[in-house]
Coordinates of C-alpha atoms and ligand atoms in Angstrom, one line a residue:
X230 CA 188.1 -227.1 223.3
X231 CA 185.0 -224.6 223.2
X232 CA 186.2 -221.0 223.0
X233 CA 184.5 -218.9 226.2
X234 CA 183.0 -215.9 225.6
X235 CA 181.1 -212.3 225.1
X236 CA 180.8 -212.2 221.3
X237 CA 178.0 -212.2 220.3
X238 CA 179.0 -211.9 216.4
X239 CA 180.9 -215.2 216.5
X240 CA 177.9 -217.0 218.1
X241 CA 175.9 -215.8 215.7
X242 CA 178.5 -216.9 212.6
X243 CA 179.1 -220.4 214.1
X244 CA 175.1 -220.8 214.5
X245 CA 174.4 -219.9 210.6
X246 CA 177.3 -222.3 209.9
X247 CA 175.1 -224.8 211.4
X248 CA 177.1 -225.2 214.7
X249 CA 176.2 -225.7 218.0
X250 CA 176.7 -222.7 220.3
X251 CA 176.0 -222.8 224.2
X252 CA 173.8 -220.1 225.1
X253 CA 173.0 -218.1 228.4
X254 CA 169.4 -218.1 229.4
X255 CA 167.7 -217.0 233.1
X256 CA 167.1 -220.4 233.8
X257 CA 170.2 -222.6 232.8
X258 CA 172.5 -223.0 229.9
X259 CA 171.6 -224.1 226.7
X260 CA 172.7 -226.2 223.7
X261 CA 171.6 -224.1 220.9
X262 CA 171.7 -225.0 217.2
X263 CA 169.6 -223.9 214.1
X264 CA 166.0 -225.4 214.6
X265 CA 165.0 -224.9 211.1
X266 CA 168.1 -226.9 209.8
X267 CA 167.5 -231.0 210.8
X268 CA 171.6 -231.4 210.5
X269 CA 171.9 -228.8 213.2
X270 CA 168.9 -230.2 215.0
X271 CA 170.4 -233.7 214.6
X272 CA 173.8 -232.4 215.9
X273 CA 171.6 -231.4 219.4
X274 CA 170.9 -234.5 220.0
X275 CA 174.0 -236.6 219.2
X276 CA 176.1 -234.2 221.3
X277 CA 174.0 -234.3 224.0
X278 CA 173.4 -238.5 223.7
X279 CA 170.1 -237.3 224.0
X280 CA 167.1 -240.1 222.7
X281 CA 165.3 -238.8 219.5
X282 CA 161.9 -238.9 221.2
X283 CA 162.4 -236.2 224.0
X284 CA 161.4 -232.9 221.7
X285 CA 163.7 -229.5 222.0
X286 CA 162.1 -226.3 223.1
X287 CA 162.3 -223.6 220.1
X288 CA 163.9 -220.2 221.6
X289 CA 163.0 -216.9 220.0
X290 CA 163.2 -212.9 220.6
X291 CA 159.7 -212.4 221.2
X292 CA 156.0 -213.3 221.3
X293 CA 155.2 -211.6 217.6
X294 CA 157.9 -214.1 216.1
X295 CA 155.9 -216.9 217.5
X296 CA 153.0 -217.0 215.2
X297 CA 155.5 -218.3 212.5
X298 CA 155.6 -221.7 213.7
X299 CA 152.4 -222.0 215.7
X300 CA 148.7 -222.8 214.0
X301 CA 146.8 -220.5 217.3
X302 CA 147.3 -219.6 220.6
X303 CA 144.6 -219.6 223.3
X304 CA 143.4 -217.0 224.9
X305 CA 145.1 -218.1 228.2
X306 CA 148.5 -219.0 226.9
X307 CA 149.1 -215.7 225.3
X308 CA 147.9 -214.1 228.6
X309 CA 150.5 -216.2 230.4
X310 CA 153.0 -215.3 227.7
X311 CA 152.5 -211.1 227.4
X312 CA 152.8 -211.4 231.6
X313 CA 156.0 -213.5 231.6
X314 CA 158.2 -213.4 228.8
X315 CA 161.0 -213.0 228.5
X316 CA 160.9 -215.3 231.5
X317 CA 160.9 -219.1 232.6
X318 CA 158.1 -219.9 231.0
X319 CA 157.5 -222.6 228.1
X320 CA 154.5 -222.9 226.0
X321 CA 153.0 -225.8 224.3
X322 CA 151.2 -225.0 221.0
X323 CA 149.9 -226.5 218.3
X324 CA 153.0 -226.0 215.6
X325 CA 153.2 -225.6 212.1
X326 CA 154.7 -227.8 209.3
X327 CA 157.6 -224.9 209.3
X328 CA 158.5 -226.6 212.6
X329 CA 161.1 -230.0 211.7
X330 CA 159.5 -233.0 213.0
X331 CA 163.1 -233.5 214.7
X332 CA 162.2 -230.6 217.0
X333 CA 159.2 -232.2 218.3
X334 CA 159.9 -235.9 217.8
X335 CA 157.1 -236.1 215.8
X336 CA 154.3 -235.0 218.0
X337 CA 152.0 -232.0 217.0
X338 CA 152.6 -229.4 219.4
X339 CA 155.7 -227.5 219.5
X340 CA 157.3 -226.0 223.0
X341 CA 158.0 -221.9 222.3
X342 CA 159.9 -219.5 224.8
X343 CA 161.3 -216.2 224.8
X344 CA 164.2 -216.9 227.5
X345 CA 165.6 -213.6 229.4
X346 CA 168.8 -212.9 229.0
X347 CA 170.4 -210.0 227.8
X348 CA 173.3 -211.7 225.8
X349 CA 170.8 -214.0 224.4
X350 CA 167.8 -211.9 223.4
X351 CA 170.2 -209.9 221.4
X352 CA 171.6 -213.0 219.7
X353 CA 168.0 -214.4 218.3
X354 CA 167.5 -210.9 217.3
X355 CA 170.1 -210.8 215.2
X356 CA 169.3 -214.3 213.6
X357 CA 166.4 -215.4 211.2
X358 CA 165.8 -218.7 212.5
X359 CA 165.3 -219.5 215.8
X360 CA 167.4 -221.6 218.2
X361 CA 166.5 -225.1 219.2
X362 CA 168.2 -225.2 222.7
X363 CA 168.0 -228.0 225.1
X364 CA 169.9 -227.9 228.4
X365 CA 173.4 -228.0 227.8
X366 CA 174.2 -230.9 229.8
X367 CA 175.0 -234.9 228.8
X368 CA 171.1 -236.6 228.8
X369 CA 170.0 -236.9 232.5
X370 CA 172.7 -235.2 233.8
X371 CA 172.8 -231.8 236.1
X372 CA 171.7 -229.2 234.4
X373 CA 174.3 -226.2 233.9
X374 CA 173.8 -222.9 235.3
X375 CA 177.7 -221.4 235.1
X376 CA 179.7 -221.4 231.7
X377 CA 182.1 -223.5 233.5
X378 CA 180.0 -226.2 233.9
X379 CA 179.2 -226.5 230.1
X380 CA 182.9 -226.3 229.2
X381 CA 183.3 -229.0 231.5
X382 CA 181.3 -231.5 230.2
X383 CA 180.4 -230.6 226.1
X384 CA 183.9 -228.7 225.7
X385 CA 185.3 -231.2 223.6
X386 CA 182.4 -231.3 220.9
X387 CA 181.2 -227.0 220.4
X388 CA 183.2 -224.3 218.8
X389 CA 181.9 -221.7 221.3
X390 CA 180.1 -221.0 224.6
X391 CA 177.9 -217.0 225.2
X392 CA 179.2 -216.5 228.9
X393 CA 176.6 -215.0 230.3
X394 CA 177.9 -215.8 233.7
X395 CA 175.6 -217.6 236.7
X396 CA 171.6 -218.0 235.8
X397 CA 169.9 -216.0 237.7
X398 CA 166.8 -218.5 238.6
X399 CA 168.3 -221.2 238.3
X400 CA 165.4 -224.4 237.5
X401 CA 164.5 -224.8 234.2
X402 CA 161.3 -223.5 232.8
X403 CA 157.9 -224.1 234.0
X404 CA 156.2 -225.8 230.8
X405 CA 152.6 -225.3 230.2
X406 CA 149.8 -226.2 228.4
X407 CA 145.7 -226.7 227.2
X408 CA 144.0 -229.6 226.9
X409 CA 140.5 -228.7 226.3
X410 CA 139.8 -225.6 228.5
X411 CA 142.1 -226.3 231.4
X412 CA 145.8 -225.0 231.4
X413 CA 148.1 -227.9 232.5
X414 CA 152.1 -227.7 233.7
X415 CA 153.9 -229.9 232.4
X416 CA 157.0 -229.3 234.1
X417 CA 157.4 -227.4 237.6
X418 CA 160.3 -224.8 237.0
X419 CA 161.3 -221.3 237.6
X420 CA 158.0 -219.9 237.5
X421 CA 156.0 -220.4 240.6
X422 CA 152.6 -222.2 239.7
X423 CA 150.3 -219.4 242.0
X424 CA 151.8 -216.5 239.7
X425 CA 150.3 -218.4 237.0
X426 CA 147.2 -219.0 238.8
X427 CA 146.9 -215.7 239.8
X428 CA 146.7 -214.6 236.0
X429 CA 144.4 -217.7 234.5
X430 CA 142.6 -219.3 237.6
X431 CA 143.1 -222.8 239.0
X432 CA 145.7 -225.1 236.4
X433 CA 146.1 -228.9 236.8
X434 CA 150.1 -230.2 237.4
X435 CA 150.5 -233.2 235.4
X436 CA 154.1 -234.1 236.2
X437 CA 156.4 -237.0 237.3
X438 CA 155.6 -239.3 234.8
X439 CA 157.8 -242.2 233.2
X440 CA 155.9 -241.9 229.9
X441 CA 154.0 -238.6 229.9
X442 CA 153.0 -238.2 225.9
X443 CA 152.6 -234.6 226.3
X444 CA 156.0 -234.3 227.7
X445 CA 158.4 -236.9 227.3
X446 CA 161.7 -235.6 228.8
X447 CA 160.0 -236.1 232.4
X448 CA 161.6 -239.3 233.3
X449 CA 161.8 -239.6 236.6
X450 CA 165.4 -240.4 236.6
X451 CA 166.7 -237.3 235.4
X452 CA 168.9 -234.0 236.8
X453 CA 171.2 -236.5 238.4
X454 CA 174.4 -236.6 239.8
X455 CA 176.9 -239.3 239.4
X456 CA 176.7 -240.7 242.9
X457 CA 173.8 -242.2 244.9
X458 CA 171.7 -239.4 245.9
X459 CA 169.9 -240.1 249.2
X460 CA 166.7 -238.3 250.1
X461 CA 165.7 -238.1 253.5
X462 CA 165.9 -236.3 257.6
X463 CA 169.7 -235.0 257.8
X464 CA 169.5 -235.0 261.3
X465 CA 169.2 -239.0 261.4
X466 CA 170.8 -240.4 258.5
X467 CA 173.9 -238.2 258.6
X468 CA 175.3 -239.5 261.6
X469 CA 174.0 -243.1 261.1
X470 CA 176.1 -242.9 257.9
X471 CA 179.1 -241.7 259.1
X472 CA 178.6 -244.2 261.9
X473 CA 179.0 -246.8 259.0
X474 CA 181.8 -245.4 258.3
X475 CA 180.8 -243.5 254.8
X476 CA 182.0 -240.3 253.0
X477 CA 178.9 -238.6 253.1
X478 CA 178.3 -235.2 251.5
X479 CA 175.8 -233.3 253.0
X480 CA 173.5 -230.8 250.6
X481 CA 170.7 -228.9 253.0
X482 CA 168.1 -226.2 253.0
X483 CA 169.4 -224.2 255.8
X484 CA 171.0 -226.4 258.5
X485 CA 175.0 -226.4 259.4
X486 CA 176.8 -229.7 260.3
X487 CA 179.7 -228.0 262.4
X488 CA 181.5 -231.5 262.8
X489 CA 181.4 -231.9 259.0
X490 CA 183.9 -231.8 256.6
X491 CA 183.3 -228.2 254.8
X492 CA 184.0 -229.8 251.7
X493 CA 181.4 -232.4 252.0
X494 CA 178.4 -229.9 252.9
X495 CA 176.5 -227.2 250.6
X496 CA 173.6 -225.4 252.6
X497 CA 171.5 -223.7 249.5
X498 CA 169.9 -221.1 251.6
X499 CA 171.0 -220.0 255.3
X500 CA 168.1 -217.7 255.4
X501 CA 165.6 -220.1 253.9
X502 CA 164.9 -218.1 250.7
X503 CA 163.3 -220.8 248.0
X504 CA 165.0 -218.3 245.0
X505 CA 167.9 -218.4 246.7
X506 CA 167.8 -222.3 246.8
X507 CA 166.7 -222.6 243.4
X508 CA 169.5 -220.4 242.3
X509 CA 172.2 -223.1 244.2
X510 CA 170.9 -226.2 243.6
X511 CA 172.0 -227.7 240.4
X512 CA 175.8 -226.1 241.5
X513 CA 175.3 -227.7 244.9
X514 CA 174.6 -231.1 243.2
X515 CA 177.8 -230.4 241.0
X516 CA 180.5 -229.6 244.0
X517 CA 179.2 -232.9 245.9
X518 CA 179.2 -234.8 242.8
X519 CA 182.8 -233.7 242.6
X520 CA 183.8 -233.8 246.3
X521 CA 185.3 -237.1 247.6
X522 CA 182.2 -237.8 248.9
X523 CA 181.1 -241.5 248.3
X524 CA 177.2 -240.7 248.6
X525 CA 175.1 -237.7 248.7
X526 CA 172.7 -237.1 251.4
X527 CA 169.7 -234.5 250.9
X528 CA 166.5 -233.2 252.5
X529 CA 163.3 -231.6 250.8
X530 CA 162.6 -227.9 251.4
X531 CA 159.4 -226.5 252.2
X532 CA 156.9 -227.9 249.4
X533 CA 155.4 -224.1 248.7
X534 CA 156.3 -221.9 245.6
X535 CA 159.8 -222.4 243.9
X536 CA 159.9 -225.2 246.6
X537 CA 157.7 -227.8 245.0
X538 CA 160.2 -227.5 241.4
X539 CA 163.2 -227.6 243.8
X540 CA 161.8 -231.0 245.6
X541 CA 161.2 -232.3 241.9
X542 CA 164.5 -232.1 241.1
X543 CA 165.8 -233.1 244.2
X544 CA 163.2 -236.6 243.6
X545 CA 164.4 -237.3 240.1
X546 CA 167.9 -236.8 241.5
X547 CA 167.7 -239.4 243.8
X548 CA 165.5 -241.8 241.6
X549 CA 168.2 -245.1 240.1
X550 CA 170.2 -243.4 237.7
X551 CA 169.9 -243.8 233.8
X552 CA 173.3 -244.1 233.1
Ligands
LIG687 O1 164.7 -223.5 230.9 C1 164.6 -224.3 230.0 O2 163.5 -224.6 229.5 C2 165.9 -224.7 229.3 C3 166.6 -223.5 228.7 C4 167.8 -223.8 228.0 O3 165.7 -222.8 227.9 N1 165.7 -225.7 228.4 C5 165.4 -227.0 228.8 O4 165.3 -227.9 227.7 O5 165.2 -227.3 229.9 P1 165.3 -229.5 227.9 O6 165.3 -230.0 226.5 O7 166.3 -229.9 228.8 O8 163.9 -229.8 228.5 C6 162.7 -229.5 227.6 C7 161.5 -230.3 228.1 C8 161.7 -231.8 228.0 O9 161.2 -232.4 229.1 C9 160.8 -232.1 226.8 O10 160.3 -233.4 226.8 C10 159.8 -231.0 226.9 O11 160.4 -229.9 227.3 N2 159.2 -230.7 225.5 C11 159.8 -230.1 224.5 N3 159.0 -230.0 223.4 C12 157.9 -230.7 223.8 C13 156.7 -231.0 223.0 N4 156.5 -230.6 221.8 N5 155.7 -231.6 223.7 C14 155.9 -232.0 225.0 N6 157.0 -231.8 225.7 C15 158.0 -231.1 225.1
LIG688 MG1 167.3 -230.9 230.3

């Protein structure tokens, strides 16, 4: 069983070793391994059941380090970068031949980010490779945003996990990138698209895709709990539910079901505050995926800001599970 802890010495020994260590980052955990060294990279994947073609993001201590494994970065990018790393941000650039083709699954740009966390920054600093580091979760399962959550499910298979308690954000990164002159997301996450736009004008969302080339992990199943996750107005389908006599857990923005089980109902925000939601989500999706509850009910938030990344989880949550 993983050792939990603060060391940040024996992370650093078991990752030279070639292990896998589980890493704190603002966004959620991650399953970091040597991305220079294809056994380690290989490792990622296997633990994680993960399918060879969905590329890793590379992890480093900070924007200089990036030019290593990158061929140029546009003008806008780095803009984007200098304003928001360390931060929830991930960059797609054109890599170098340093970069293993495992990393990207072959294709010819390579995702880079400088993650924020103060546990984590000073572990890439103190290593000269850096850390290939998907989330640490089974493939297309909730994402982990607690220590706990990682020991729960990849316990069994890595020496140690960096405790760097609850992520702060909360959604993974928002993943960008160029194609020709306009800057494209990838990936709605834990940067809100208008901070983006406020720096580099107007960008174009390219998400939700089953086979997006220029980011494969998007499936639209994906982020998702065990049980049926329905998507809908609580207000109607809770009781019609229960009137069909199901166990029904309950996860909503802001609204209380007072003649529901406590134990069956999450509310992610009680004072409607997107970060705050964000921050509850994936751990919301955990405690009703563990409750008794035979199905879980769900309603969008407000599609504005963090909103629209939360709503994309909450739509690949409830899209027919992978596995
Ligand atoms: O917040 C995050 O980004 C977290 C923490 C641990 O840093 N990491 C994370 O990694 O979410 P992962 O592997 O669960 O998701 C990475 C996404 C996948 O959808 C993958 O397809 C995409 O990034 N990606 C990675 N490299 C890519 C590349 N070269 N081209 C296109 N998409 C890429
Ligand atoms: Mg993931």
């Amino acid at each position: 069983m993983a050792e939990v802890g603060t060391n940040i010495q024996k992370a650093s020994a078991y990752l030279k070793e070639g292990l896998l260590v589980a890493i704190p980052t603002e966004t959620v955990y991650g399953l970091a391994g040597n991305a220079l060294d294809v056994k380690s990279v290989g490792t990622i994947f296997e633990t994680k059941n993960r399918p060879s073609f969905d590329p890793l993001i590379l992890h480093v201590a900070s924007l200089e380090q990036v030019n290593q494994f990158v061929t140029a970065f546009p003008e806008k990018l780095k803009r984007l970068a200098e304003a928001f790393w360390p931060g929830p941000l991930t960059v797609l650039l054109p890599r170098k031949a340093s970069v293993p083709d495992l990393v990207t699954s072959g294709l010819d740009r390579v995702a880079v980010r400088v993650p924020n966390h103060p546990l984590t920054l000073e572990l890439l600093a103190q290593l000269d490779f850096p850390l290939a580091a998907p989330s640490a979760n089974p493939f297309g399962y909730i994402s982990p945003t607690q220590a706990a959550h990682v020991a729960a499910q990849l316990g069994t298979q890595i020496p140690y996990i960096l405790d760097g308690g609850a992520c702060a954000v909360g959604l993974e990164s928002t993943i960008v990138g160029m194609e020709e002159e306009q800057v494209m997301i990838y990936r709605l996450g834990g940067l809100d698209i208008s901070e983006i736009e406020s720096l580099v004008g107007p960008v174009t969302v390219q998400v939700n895709s089953t086979s997006n080339p220029n980011a494969p992990g998007q499936l639209v199943s994906h982020y998702a709990p065990r049980k049926p996750l329905v998507l809908g107005n609580l207000t109607e389908l809770v009781p019609q539910l229960i009137q069909q006599g199901k166990k029904v857990g309950v996860l909503s923005f802001s609204t209380h079901f007072p003649s529901f089980a406590a134990n069956r109902q999450v509310i992610l925000s009680a004072s409607r505050d997107l970060k705050e939601a964000a921050h509850r989500l994936f751990m919301a999706m955990r405690i009703l995926d563990e409750s008794d509850a035979e199905l879980i009910v769900a309603e969008f938030v407000p599609e504005i800001g963090l909103g629209r990344a939360i709503n994309d989880r909450l739509k690949r949550a409830a899209a027919q599970p992978i596995h």
